[in-house]
JSON list of C-alpha atoms in Angstrom, two decimals:
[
{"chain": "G", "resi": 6, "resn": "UNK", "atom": "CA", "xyz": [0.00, 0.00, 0.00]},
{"chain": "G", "resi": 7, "resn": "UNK", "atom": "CA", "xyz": [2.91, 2.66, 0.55]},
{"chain": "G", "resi": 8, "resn": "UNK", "atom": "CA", "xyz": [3.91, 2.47, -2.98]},
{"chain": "G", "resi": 9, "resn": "UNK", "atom": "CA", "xyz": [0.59, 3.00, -4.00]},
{"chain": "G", "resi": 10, "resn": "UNK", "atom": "CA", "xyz": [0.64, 6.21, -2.20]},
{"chain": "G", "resi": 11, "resn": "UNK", "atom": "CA", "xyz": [3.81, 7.58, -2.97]},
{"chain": "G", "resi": 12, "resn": "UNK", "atom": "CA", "xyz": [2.60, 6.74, -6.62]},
{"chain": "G", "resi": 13, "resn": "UNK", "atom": "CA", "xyz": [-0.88, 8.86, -5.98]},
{"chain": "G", "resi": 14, "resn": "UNK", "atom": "CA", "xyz": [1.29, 11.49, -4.25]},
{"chain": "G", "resi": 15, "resn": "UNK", "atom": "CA", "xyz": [3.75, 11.47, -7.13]},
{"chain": "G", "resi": 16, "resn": "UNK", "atom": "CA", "xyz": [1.15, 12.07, -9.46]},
{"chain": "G", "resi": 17, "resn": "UNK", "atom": "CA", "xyz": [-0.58, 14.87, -7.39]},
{"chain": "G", "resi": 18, "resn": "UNK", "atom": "CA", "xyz": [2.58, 16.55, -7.43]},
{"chain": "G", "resi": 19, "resn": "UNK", "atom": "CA", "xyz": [2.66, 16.43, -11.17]},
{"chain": "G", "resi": 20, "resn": "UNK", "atom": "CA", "xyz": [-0.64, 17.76, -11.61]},
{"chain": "G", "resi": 21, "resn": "UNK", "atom": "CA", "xyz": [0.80, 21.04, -10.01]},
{"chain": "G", "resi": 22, "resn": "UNK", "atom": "CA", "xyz": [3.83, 21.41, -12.10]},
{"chain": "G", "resi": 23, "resn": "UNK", "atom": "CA", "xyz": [2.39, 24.02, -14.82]},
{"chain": "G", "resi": 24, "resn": "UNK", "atom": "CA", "xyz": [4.73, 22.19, -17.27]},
{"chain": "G", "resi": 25, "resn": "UNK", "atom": "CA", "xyz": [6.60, 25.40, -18.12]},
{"chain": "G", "resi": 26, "resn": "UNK", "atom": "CA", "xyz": [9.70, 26.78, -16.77]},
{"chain": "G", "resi": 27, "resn": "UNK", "atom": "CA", "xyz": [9.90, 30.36, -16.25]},
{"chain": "G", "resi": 28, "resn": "UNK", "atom": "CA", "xyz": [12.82, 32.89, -16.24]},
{"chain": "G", "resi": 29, "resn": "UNK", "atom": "CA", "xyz": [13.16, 36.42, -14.95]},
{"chain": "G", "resi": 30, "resn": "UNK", "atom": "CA", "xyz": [15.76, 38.46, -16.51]},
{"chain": "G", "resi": 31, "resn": "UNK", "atom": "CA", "xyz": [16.85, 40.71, -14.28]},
{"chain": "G", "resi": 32, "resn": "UNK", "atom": "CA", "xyz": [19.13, 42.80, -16.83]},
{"chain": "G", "resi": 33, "resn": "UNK", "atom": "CA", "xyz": [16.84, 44.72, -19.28]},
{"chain": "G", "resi": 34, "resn": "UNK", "atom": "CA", "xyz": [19.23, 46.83, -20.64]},
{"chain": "G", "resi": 35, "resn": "UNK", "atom": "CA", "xyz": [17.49, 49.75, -19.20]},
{"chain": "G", "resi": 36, "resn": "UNK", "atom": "CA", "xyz": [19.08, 51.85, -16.48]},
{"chain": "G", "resi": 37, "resn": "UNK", "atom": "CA", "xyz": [17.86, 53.21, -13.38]},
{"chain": "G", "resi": 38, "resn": "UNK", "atom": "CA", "xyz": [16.67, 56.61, -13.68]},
{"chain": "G", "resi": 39, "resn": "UNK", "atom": "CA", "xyz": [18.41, 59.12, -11.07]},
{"chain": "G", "resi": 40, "resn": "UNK", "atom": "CA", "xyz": [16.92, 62.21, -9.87]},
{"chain": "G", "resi": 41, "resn": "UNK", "atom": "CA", "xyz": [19.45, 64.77, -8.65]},
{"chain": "G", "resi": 42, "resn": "UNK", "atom": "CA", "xyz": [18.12, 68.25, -7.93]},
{"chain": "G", "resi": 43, "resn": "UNK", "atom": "CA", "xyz": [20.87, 71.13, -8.07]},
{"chain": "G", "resi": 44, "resn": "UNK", "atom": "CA", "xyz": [22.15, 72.73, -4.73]},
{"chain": "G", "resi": 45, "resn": "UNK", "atom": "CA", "xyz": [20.55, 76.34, -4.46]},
{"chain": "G", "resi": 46, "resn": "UNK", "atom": "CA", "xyz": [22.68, 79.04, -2.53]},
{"chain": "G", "resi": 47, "resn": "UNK", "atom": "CA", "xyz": [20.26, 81.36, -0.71]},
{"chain": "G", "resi": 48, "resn": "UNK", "atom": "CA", "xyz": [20.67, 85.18, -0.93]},
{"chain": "G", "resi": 49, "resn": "UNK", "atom": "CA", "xyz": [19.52, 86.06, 2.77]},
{"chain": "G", "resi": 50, "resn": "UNK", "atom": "CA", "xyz": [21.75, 84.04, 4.86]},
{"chain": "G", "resi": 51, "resn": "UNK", "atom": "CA", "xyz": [24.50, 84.35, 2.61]},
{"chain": "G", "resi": 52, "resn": "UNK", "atom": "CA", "xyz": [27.15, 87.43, 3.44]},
{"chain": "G", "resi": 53, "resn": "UNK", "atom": "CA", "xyz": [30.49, 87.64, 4.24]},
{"chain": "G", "resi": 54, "resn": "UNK", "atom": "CA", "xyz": [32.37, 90.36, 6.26]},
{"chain": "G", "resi": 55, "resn": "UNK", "atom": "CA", "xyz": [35.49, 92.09, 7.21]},
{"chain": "G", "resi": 56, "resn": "UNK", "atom": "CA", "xyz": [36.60, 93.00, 11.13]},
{"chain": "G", "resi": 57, "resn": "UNK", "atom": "CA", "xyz": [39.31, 93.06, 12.98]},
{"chain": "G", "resi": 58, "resn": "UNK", "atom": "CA", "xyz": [40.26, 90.65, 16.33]},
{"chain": "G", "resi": 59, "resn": "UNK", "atom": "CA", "xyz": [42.02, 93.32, 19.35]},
{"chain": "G", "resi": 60, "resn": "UNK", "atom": "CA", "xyz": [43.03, 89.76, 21.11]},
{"chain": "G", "resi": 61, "resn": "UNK", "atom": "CA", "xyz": [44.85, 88.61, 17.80]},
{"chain": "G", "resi": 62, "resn": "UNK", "atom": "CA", "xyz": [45.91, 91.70, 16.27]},
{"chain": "G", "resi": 63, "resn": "UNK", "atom": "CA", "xyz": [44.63, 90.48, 13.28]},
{"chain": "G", "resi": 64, "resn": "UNK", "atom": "CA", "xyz": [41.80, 91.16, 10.77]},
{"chain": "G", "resi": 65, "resn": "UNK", "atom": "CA", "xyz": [39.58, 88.37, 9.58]},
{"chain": "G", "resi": 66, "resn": "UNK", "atom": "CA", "xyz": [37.48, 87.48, 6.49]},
{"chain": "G", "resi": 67, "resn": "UNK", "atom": "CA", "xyz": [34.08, 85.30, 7.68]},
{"chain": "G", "resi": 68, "resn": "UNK", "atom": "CA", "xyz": [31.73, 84.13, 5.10]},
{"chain": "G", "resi": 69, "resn": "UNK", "atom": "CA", "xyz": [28.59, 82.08, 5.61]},
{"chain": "G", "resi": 70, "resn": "UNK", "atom": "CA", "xyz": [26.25, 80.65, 3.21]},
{"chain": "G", "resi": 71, "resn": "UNK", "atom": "CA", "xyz": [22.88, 79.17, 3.38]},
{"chain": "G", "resi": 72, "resn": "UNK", "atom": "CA", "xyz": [22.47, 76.13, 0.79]},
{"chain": "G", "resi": 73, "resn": "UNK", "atom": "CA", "xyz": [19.53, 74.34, 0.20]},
{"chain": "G", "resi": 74, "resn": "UNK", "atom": "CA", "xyz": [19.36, 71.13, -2.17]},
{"chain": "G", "resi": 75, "resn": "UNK", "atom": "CA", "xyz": [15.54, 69.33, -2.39]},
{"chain": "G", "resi": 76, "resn": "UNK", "atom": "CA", "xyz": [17.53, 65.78, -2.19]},
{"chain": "G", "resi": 77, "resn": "UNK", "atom": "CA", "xyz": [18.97, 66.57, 1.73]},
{"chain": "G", "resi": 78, "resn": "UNK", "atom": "CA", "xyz": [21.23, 69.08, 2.89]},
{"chain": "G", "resi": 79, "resn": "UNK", "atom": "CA", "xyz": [23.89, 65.71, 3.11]},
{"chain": "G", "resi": 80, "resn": "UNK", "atom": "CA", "xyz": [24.00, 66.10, -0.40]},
{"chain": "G", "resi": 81, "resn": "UNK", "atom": "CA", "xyz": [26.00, 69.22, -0.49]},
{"chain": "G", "resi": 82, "resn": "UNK", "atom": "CA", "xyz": [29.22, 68.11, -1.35]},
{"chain": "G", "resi": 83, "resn": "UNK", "atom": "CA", "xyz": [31.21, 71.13, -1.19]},
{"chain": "G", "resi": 84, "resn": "UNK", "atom": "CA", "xyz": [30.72, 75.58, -0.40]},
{"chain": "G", "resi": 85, "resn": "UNK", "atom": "CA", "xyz": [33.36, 77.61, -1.19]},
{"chain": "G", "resi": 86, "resn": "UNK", "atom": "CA", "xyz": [34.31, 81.00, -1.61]},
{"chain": "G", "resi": 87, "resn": "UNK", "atom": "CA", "xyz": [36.30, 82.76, -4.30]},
{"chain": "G", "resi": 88, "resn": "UNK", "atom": "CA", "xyz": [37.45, 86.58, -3.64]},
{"chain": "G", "resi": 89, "resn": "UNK", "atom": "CA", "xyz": [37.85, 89.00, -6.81]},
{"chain": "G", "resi": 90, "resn": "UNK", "atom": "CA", "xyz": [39.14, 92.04, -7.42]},
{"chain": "G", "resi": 91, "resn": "UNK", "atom": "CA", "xyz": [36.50, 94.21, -7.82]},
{"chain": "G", "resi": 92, "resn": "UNK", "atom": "CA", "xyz": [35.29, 94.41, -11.35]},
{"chain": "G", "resi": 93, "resn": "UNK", "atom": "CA", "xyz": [38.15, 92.34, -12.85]},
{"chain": "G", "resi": 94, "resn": "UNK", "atom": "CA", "xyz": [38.47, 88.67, -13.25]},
{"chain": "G", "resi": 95, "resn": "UNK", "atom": "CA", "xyz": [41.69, 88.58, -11.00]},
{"chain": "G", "resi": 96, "resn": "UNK", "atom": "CA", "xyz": [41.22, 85.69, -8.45]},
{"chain": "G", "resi": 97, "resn": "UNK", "atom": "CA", "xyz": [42.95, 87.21, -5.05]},
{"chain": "G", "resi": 98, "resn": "UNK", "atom": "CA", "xyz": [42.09, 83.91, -3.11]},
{"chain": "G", "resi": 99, "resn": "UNK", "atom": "CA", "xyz": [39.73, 80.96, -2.45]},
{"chain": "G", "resi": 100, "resn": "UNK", "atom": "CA", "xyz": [38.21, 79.18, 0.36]},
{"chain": "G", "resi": 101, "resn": "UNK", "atom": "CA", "xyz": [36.29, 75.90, 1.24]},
{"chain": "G", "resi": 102, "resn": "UNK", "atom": "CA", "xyz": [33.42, 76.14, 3.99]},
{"chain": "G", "resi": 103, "resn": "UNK", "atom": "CA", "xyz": [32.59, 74.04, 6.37]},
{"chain": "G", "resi": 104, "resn": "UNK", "atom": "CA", "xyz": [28.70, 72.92, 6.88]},
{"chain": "G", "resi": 105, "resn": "UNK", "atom": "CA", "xyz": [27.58, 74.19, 10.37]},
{"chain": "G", "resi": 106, "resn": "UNK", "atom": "CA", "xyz": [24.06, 72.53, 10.38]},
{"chain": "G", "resi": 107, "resn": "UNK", "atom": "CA", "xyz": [20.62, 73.14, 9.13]},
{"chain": "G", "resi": 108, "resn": "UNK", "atom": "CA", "xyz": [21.81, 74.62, 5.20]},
{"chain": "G", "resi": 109, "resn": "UNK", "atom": "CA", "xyz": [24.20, 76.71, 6.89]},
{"chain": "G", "resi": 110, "resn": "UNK", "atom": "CA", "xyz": [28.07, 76.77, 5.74]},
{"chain": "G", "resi": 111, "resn": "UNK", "atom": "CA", "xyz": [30.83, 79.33, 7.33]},
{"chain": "G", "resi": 112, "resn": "UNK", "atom": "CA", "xyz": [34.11, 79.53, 7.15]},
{"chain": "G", "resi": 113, "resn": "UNK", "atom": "CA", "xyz": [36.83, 82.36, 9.28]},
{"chain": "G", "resi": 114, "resn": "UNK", "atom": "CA", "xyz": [40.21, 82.90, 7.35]},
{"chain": "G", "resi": 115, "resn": "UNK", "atom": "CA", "xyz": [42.76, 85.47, 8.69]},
{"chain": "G", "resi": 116, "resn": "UNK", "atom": "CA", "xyz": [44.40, 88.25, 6.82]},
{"chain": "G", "resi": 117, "resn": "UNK", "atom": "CA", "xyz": [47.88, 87.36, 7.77]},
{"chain": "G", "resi": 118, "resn": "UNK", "atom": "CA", "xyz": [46.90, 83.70, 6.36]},
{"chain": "G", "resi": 119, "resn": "UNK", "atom": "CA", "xyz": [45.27, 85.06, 3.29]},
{"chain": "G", "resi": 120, "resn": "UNK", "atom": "CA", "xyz": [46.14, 87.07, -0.08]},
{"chain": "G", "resi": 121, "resn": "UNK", "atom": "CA", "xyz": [43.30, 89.19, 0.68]},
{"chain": "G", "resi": 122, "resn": "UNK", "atom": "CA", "xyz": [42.97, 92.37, 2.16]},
{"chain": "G", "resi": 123, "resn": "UNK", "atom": "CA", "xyz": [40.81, 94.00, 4.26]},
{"chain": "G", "resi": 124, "resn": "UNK", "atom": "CA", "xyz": [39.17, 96.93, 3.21]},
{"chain": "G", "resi": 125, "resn": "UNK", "atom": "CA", "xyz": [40.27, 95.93, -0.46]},
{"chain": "G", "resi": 126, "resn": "UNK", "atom": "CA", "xyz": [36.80, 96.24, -2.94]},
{"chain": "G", "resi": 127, "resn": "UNK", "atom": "CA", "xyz": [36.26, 92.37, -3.63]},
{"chain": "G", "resi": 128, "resn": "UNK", "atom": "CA", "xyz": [33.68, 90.52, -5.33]},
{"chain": "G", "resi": 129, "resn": "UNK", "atom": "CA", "xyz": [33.02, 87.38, -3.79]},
{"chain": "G", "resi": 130, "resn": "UNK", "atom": "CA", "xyz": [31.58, 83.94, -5.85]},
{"chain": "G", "resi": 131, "resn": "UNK", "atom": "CA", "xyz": [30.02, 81.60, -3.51]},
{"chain": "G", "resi": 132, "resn": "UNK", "atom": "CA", "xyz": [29.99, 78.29, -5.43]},
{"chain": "G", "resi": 133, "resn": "UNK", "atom": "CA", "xyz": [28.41, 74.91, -3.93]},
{"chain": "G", "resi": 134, "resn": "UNK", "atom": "CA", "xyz": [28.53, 71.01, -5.40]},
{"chain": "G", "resi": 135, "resn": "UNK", "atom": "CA", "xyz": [26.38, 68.39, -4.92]},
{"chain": "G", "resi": 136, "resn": "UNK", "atom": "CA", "xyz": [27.54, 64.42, -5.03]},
{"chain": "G", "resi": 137, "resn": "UNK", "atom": "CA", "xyz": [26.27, 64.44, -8.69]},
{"chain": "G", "resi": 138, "resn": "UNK", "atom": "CA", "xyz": [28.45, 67.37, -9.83]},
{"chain": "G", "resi": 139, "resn": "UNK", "atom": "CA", "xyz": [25.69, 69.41, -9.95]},
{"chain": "G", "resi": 140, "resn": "UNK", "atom": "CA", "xyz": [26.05, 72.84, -8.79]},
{"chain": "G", "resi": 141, "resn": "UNK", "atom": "CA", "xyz": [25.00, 76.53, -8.36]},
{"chain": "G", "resi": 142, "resn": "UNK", "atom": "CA", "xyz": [26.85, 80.00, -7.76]},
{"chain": "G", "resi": 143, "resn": "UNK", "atom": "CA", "xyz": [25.79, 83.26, -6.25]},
{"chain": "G", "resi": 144, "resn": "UNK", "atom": "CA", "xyz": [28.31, 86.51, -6.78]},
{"chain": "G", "resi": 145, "resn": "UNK", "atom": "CA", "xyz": [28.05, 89.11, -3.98]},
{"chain": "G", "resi": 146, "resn": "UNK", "atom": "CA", "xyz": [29.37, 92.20, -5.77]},
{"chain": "G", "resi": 147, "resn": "UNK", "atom": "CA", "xyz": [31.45, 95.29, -4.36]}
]
């Protein structure tokens, strides 16, 4: 009697099987489609400013800029600061920022440690990257 079981088993088994085998193909040539939304530097809490330190004898640059980007403010790769001559395309010095929370970046550089000058008309070009390359500027003109 068992092998006439196994044997109705068996066959109940087979009845179940669809009789095709089917593959999934995993790789359909397509690729995944990325959305990357551009880093935007906001005018109002971006600035920068010139003063001077009595305890260090020394003047200071300090810049700060507010960057948003839609995908997370982790994707900010990079905020930096380039300082102009006034008017001219003449690069006097550059600086990366560092992110202080919440969209914010700043950065302090002293004079003595810079090419800059204080008091000197410069443009400044606040530039910021996000992990996809993608970017935006913002100039604050003299």
């Amino acid at each position: 009697m068992k092998s006439s079981h196994l044997v109705i088993v068996l066959l109940a088994y087979l009845a179940l099987l669809s009789g095709c085998i089917v593959y999934v193909d995993e790789d359909d040539g397509a690729q995944d489609v990325v959305y990357n939304y551009s880093p935007e530097i906001l005018v109002d809490p971006t600035w920068w400013a010139c003063d001077y330190d009595w305890t260090v004898d020394d003047h200071f640059f300090e810049f700060q800029a507010g960057v948003e980007d839609l995908d997370g403010s982790d994707d900010v790769a990079l905020v930096s600061v380039s300082l102009y001559e006034a008017g001219t395309d003449y690069l006097v010095d550059s600086f990366g920022l560092y992110p202080e929370g919440d969209g914010i970046w700043g950065g302090l550089v002293w004079e003595s440690e810079s090419y800059a000058i204080c008091g000197e008309a410069l443009d400044v070009l606040v530039e910021a990257m996000d992990h996809h390359e993608a970017w935006d500027a913002l100039w604050l003109l003299y």
